[in-house]
Coordinates of C-alpha atoms in Angstrom, one line a residue:
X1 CA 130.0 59.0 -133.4
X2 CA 128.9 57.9 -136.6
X3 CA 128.4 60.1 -140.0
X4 CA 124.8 60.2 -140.9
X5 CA 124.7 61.8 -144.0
X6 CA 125.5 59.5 -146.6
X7 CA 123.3 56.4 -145.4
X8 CA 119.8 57.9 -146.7
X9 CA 117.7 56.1 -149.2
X10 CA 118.7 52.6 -148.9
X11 CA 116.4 49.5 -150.0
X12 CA 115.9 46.8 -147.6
X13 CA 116.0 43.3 -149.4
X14 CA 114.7 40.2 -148.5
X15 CA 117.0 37.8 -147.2
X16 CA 117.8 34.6 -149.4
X17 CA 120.3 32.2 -148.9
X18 CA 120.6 30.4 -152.3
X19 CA 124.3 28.8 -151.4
X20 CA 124.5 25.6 -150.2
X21 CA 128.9 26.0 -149.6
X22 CA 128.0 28.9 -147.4
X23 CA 128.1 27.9 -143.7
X24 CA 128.1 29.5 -140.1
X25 CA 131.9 29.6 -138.5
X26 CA 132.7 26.6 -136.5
X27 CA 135.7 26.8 -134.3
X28 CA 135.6 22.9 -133.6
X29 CA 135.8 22.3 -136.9
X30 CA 139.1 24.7 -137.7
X31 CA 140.2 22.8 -134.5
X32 CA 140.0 19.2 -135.5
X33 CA 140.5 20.0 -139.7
X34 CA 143.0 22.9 -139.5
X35 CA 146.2 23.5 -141.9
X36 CA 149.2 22.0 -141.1
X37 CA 151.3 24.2 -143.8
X38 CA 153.0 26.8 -141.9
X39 CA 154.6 23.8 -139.5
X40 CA 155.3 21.6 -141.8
X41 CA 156.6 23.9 -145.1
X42 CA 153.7 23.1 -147.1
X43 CA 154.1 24.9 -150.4
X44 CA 150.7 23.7 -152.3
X45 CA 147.0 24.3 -150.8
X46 CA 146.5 21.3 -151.6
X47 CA 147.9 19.7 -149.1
X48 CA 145.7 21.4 -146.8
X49 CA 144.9 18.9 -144.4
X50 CA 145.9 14.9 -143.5
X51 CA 142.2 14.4 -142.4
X52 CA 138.6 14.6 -143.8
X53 CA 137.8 18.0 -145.2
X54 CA 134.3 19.9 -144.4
X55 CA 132.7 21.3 -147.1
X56 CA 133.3 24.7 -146.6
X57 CA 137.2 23.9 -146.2
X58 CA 136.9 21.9 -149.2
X59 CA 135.8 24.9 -151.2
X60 CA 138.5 27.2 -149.4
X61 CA 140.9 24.8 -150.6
X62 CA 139.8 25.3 -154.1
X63 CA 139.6 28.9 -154.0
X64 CA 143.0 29.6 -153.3
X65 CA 144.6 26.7 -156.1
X66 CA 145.8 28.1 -158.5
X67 CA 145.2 25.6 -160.8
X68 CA 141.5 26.5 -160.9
X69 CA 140.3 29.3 -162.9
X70 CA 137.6 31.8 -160.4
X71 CA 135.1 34.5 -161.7
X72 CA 133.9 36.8 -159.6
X73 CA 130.7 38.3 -160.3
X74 CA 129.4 41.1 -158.4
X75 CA 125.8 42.2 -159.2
X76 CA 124.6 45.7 -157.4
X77 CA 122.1 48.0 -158.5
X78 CA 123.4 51.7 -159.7
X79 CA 121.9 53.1 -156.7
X80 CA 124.3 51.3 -154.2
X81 CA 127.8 52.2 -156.3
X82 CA 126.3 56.0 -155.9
X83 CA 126.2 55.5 -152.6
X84 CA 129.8 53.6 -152.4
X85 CA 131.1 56.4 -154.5
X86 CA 129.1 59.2 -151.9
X87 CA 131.2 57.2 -149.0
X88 CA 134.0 57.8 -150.9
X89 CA 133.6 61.3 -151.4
X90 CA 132.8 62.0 -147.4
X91 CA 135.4 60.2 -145.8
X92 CA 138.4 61.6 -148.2
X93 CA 136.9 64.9 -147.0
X94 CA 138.1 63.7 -143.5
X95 CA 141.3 62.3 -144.9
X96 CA 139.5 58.7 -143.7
X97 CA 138.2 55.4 -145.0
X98 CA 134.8 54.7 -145.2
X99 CA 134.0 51.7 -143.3
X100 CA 130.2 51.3 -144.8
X101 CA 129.7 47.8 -146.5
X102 CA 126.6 48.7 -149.4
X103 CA 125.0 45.8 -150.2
X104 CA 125.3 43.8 -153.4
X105 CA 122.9 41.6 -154.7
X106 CA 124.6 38.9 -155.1
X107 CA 128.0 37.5 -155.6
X108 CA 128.1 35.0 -157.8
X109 CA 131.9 33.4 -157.5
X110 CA 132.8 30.5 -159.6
X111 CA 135.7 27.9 -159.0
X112 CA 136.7 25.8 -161.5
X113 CA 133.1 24.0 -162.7
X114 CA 131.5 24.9 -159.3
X115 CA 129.2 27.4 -159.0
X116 CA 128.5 29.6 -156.3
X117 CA 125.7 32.2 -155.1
X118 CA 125.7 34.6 -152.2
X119 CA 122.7 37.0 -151.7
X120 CA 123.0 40.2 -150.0
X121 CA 126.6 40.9 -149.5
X122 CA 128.4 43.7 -148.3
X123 CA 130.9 45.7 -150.8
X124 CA 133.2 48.6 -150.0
X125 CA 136.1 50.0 -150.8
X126 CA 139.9 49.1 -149.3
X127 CA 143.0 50.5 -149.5
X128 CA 145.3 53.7 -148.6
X129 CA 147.2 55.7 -151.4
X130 CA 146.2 53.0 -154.0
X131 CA 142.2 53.5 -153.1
X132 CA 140.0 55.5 -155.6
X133 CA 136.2 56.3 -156.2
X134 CA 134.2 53.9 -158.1
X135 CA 133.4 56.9 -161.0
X136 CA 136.5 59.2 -162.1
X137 CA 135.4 62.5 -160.9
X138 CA 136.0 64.9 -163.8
X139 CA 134.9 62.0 -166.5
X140 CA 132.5 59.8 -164.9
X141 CA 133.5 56.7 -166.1
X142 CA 134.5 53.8 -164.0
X143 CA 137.3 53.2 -162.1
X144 CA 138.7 49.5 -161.5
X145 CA 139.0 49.4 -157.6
X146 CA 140.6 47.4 -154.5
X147 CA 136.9 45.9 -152.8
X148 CA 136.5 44.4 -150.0
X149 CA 133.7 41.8 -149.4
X150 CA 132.0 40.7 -146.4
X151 CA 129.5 37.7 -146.4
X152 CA 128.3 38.2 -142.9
X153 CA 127.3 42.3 -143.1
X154 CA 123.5 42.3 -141.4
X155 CA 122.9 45.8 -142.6
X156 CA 121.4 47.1 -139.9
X157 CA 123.0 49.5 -138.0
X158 CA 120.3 52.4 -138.1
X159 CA 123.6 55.1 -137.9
X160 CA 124.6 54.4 -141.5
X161 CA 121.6 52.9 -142.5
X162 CA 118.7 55.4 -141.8
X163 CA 115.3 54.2 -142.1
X164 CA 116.4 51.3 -144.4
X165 CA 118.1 49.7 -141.8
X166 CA 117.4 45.8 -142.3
X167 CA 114.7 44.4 -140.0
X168 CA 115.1 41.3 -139.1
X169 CA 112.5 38.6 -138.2
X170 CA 114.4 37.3 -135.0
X171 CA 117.6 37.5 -133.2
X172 CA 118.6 33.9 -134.5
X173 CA 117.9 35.0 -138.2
X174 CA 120.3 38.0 -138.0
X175 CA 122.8 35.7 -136.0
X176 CA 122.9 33.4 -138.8
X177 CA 123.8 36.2 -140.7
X178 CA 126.2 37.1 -138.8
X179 CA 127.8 33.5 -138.7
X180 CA 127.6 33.1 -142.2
X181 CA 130.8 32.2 -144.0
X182 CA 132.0 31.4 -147.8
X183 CA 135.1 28.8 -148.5
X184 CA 135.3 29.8 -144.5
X185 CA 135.4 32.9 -144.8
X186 CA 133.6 35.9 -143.4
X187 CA 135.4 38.2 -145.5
X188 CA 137.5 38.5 -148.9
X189 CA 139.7 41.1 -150.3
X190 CA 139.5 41.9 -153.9
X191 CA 142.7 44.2 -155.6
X192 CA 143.3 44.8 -159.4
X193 CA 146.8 44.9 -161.1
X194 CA 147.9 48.5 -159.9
X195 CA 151.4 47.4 -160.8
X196 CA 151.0 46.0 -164.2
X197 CA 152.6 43.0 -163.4
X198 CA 152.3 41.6 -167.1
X199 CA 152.9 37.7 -165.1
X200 CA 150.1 38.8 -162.3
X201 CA 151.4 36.0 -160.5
X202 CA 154.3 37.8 -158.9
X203 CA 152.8 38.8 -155.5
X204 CA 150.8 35.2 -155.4
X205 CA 154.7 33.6 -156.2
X206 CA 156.1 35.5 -153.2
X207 CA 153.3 34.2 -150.8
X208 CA 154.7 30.8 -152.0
X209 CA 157.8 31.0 -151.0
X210 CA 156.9 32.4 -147.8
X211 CA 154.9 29.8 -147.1
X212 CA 158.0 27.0 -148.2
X213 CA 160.0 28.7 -145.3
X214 CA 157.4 28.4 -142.7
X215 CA 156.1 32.2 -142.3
X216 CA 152.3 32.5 -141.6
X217 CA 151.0 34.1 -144.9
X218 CA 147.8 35.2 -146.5
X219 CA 146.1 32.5 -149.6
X220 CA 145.8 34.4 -152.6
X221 CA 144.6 33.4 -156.1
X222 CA 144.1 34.9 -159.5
X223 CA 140.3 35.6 -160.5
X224 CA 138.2 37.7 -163.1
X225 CA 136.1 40.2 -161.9
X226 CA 132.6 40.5 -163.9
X227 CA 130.2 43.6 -162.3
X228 CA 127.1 43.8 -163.7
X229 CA 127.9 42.1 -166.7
X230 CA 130.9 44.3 -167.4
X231 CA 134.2 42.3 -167.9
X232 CA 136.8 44.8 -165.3
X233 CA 140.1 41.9 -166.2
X234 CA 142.1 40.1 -164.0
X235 CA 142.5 40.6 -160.4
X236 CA 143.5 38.9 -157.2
X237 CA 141.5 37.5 -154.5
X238 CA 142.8 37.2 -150.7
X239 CA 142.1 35.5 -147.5
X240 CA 141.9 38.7 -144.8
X241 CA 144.1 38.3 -141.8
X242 CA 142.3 38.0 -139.0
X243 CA 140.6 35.4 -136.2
X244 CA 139.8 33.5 -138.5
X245 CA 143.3 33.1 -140.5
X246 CA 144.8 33.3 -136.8
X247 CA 143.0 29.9 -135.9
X248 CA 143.4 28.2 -139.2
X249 CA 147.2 27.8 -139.0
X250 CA 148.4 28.4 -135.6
X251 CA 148.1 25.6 -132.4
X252 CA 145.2 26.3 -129.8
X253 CA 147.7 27.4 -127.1
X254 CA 148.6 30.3 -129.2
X255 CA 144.9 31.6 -130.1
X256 CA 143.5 34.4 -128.6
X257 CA 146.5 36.8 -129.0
X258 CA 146.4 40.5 -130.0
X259 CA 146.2 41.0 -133.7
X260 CA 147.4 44.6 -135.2
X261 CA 148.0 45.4 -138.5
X262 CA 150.7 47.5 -138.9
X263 CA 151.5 50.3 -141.8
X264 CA 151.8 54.0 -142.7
X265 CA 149.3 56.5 -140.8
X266 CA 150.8 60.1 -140.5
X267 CA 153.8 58.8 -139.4
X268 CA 156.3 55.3 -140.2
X269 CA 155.5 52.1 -138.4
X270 CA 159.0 51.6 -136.9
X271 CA 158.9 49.8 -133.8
X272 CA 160.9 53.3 -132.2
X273 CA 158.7 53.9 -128.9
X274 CA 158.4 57.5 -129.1
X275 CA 157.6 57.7 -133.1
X276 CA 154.6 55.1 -133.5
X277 CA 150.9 54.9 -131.8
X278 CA 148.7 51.9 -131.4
X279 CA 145.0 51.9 -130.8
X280 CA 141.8 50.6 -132.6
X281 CA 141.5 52.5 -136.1
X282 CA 137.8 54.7 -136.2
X283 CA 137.2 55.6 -139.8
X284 CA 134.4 57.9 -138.7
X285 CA 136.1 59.5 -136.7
X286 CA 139.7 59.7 -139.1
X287 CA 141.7 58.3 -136.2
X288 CA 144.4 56.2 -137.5
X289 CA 147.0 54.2 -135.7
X290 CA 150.4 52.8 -136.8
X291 CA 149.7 49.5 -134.8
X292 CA 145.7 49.4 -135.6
X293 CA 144.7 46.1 -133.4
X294 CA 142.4 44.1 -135.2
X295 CA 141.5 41.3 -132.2
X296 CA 140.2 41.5 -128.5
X297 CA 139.0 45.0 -129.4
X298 CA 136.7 44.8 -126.5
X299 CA 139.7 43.3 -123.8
X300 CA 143.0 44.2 -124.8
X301 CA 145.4 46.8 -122.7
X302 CA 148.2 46.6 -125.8
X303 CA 150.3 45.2 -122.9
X304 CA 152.0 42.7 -125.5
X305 CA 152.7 45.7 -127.9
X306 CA 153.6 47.8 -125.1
X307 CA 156.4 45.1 -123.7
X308 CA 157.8 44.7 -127.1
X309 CA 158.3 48.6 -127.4
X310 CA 159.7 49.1 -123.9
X311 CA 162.1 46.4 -124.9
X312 CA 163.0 47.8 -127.8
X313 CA 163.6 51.3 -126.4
X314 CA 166.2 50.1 -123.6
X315 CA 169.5 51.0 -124.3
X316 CA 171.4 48.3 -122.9
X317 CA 169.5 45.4 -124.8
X318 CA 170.5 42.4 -124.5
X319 CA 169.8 39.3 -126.5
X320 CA 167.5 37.7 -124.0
X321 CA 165.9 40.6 -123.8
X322 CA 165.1 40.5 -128.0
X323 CA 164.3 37.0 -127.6
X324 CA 161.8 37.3 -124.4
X325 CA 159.7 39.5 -127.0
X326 CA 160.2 38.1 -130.1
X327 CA 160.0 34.4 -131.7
X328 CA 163.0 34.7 -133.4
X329 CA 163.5 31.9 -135.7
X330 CA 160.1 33.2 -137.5
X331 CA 161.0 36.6 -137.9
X332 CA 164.6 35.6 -139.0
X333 CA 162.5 33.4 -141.6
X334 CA 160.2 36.3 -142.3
X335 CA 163.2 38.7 -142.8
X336 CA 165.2 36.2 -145.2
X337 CA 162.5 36.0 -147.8
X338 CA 161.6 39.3 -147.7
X339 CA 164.8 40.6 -148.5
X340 CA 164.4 38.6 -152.0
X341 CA 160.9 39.5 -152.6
X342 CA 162.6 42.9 -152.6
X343 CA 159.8 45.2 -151.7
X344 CA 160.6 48.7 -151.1
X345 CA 157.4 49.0 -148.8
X346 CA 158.1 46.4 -146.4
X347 CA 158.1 46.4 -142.7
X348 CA 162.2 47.0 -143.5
X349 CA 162.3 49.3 -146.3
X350 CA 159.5 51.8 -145.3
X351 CA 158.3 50.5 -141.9
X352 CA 155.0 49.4 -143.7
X353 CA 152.3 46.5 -144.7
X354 CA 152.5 43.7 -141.9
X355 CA 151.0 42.5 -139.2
X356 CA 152.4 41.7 -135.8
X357 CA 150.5 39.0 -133.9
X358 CA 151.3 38.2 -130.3
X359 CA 151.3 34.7 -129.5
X360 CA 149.2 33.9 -126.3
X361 CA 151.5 31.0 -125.3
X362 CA 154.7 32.8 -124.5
X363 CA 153.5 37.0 -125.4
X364 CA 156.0 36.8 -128.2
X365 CA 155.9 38.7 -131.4
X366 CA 155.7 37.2 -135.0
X367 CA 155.4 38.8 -138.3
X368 CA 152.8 38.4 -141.3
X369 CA 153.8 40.0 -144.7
X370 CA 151.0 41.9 -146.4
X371 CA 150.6 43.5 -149.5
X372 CA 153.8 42.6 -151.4
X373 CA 152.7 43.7 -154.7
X374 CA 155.8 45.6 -155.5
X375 CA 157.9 42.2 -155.1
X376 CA 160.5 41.0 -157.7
X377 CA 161.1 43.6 -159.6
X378 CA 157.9 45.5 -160.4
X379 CA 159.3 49.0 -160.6
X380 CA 156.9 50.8 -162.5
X381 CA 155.6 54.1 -160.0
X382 CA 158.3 53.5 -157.7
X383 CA 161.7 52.4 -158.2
X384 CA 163.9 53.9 -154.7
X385 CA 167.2 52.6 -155.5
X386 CA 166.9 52.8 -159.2
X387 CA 167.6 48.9 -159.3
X388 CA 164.6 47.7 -158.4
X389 CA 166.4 46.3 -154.9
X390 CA 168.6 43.9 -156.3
X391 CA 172.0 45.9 -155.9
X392 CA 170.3 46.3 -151.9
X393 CA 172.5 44.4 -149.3
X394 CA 171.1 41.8 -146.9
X395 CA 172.8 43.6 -144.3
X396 CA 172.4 47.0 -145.5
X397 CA 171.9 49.7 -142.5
X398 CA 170.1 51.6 -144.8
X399 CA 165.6 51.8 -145.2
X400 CA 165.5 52.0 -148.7
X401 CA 161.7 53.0 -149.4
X402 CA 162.0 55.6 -147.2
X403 CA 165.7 57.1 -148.1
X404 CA 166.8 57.4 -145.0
X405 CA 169.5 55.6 -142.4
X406 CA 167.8 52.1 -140.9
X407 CA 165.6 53.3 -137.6
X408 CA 164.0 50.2 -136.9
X409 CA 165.2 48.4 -133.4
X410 CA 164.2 44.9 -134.7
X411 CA 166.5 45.3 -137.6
X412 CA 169.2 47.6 -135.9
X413 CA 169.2 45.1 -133.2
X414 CA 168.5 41.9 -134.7
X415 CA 170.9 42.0 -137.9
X416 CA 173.1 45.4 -137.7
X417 CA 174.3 47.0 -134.8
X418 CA 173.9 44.2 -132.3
X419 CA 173.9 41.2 -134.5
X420 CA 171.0 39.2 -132.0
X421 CA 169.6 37.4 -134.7
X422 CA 172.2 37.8 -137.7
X423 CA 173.4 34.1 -138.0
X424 CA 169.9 33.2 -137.6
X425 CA 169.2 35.4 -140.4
X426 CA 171.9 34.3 -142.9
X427 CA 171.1 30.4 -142.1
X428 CA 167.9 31.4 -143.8
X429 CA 168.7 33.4 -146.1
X430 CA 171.6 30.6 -147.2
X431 CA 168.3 28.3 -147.4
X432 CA 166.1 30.5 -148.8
X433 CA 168.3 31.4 -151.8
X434 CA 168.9 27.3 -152.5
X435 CA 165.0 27.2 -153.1
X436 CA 163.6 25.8 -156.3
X437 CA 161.4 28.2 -156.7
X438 CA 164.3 30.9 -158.6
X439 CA 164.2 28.3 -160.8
X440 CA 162.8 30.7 -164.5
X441 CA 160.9 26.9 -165.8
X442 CA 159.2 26.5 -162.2
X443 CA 158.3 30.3 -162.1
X444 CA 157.0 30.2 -166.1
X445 CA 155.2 26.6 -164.8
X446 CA 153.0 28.7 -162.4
X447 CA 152.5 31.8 -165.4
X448 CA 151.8 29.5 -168.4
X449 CA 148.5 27.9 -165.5
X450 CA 147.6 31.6 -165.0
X451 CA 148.1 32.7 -169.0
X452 CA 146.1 29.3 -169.9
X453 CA 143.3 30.4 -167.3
X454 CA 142.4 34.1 -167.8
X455 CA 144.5 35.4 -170.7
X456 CA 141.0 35.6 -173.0
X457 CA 139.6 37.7 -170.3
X458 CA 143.0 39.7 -169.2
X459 CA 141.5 43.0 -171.2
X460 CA 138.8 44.7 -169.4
X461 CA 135.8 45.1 -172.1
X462 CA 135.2 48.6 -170.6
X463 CA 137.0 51.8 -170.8
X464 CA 138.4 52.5 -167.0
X465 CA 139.3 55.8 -166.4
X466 CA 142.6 54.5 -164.5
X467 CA 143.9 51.7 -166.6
X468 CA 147.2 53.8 -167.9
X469 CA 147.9 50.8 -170.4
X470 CA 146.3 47.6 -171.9
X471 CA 146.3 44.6 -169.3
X472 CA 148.5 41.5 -170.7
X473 CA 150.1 38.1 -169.8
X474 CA 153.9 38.3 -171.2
X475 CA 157.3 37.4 -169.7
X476 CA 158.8 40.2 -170.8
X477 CA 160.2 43.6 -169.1
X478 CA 163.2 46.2 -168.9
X479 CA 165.5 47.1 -166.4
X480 CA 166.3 51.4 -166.9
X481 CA 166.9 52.2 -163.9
X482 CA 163.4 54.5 -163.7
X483 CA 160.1 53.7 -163.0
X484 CA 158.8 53.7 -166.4
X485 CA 158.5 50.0 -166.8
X486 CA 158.8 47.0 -164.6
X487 CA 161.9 44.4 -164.7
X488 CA 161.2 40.9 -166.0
X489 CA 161.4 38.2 -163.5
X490 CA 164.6 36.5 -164.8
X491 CA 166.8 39.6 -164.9
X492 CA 165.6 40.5 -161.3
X493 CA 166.7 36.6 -159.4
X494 CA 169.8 36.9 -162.1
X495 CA 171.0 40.5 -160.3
X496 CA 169.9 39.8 -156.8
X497 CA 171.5 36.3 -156.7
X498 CA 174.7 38.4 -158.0
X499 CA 174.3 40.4 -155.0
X500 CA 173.7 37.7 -152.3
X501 CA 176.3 35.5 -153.4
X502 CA 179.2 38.6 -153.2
X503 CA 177.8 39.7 -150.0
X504 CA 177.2 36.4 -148.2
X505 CA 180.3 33.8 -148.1

């Protein structure tokens, strides 16, 4: 059942579709123009594609290159914030999300010298701990916010929207609508510097190098964020995970799979049968899963998820038994570059931020990091181990976010106890640690682009009730051992590689 009493008073606008990169979905087309980066080791978007581009490829392509410099500009009437910020304000009451998308007038997002317009698009809020109202509620004065945007909202489910539920004119008009894509996307997630990465290209680096070893990974890019005029810094922009992202960069055979993102609820997400739940999330309701499935809402039985569990849970594992459930070269990839992205909140260190897709070829399990913006050092809020993970052992039996003994089969199994996957796993992380990429000129290479693009607009021109301190672009950083201040990039490869190389011969 859906909550009524914060979807009064909405305007209905006329539809307009002023943007001539905007374009219905087109599953041919992903078919015949898709990515081949996560086969062959791509690292550059560029390199996108071996055949002719369509347009709205072309533009997705120069979304996510970091080379261009993107604005984007959100224009939306007070009235619809109040009403974000009255979503807020009922769902924390039932300890849940809001899942309303308020409608913005129009988006105006800018790549390089290319200019873009999208009318009536759908803003809300996103994320868990890190989520706040758009107004600080004892001052009143604007908060800088994780948004999410969705191109294709119709606006007219009469539940949240009341009387001023959009009518439209026909079914094929709202279909359009609901078809309607930007750069290819139907969606895009929007998440300010919570970490005070002074580089803000840390999190966008890591996806790099996840990419370099073949793991299926989220496009990311640097943009400014303009609403209403108001200048709110530097933020970053994402590709969502999803059918869409599915499509882009995996075969045919393996479309079609179950899709769950995988995180935090009221309990850990740590693959231990009797400890996690799975369903499909309803923020109305406040039900929350561990596994939230995100695909075949309408078809699926979980009987991938539930195999992989059941496997998991037998005592007398075996290797086959890992391997009939699990594509093991990708998560031994997956597992090798996270440990020197060194997130704390990983699916290792706190059973959190992934997603676990099921191929539909062979049922088996692969792994998609999300949300690594605590990655290579950034200590500040949180620093577990009081090294900011580089004193952390590949082969530690420990989960370090959580402070507790490691409780999760795939890693117990795979690399500790039973060892199913621990060559594997040390091949890769042998590779992985070779890479150019810890390299401090190639890493300073990819901050002097970012300083060069946004550094005059890194300082928001409005006072924001949660900026703790002023927004920068510097190299710089400490290592104390708290969570005062963040570690600078060089000193954080320096001690990790001091670790790997006395801990793997």
């Amino acid at each position: 059942m859906k909550r009524k009493g914060i979807v009064a008073g909405m305007i209905c606008l006329a539809l307009a579709f002023a943007l001539s990169g905007c374009s219905s979905s087109n599953t041919e087309k992903r078919k015949n123009h898709k990515s081949e980066e996560v086969t062959t080791g791509s690292e550059d978007v560029k390199a996108v594609s071996t055949q002719e581009l369509t347009q709205d490829e072309q533009i997705y392509q120069n979304l996510f290159d970091i080379e261009n410099s993107v604005t984007v500009k959100i224009d939306i009437s007070k009235e619809e914030l109040d009403k974000i910020q009255d979503d807020y304000e009922e769902y924390e009451s039932i300890r849940s999300k809001s899942p309303i998308y308020r409608k913005a007038d129009k988006v105006t997002i800018t790549v390089g010298d290319q200019v873009y317009e999208i009318e009536e698009v759908g803003i809300r809020l996103k994320g868990n701990m890190s989520r706040k109202p758009v107004y600080d509620e004892e001052t009143g004065e604007p908060n800088i916010c994780h948004y999410k945007l969705s191109f294709n909202e119709t606006f007219d489910d009469e539940e949240y929207y009341g009387d001023d539920a959009k009518v439209w004119a026909s079914e094929e008009e709202r279909q359009e609508r609901k078809d309607r894509t930007f750069a290819t996307l139907k969606k895009m997630e929007l998440k300010w510097n919570g970490m005070y990465d002074d580089t803000h290209i840390r999190e966008y680096y890591a996806t790099q190098i996840f990419r370099k070893e073949g793991v299926l990974v989220q496009h990311m890019n640097l943009s400014s964020l303009d609403i209403n005029g108001d200048n709110y810094g530097v933020i970053k922009i994402y590709e969502p995970v999803d059918k869409i992202f599915i499509e882009r960069n995996l075969p045919e055979e393996d479309w079609g799979g179950d899709l769950y993102k995988c995180g935090w609820t009221m309990r850990p997400c740590n693959y231990v049968k009797s400890s996690v739940n799975y369903g499909i999330e309803d923020k109305d309701e406040g039900t929350t899963y561990n596994f939230d499935l995100k695909t075949n809402k309408k078809s699926s039985n979980h009987e991938s998820l539930e195999k992989l569990l059941d496997v998991l849970a037998k005592t007398d594992i075996t290797s086959e038994d890992y391997a009939s459930v699990i594509d093991t070269d990708s998560l031994a990839k997956f597992l090798a570059v996270s440990y020197f992205t060194g997130d704390p909140d990983d699916l290792r260190n706190n059973y959190n931020n992934h997603y676990v897709y099921f191929l539909k070829s062979s049922g088996k399990a692969i792994f998609i990091p999300y949300d690594n913006d605590r990655c290579f050092g950034l200590t500040k809020s949180w620093n577990p181990d009081g090294t900011g993970m580089t004193e952390v052992s590949p082969y530690s039996d420990d989960a370090i976010g959580s402070g507790r003994r490691q409780m999760n089969p795939l890693i117990k199994y795979g690399i500790l106890e039973n060892g199913f996957i621990r060559d594997k796993y040390t091949e890769e992380l042998k590779k992985v640690a070779a890479f150019d990429e810890w390299k401090e000129e190639n890493f300073e290479e990819i901050y002097e682009i970012a300083k060069n693009n946004y550094e005059e607009v890194v300082e928001p021109s409005i006072k924001l009730a949660n900026q703790k301190q002023p927004f920068v672009f510097s190299l710089e950083g400490k290592d104390t051992g708290s969570d005062d201040v963040n570690m600078a990039f060089s000193d954080y490869v320096t001690k990790i590689m001091e670790t790997f190389n006395s801990e793997v011969e």
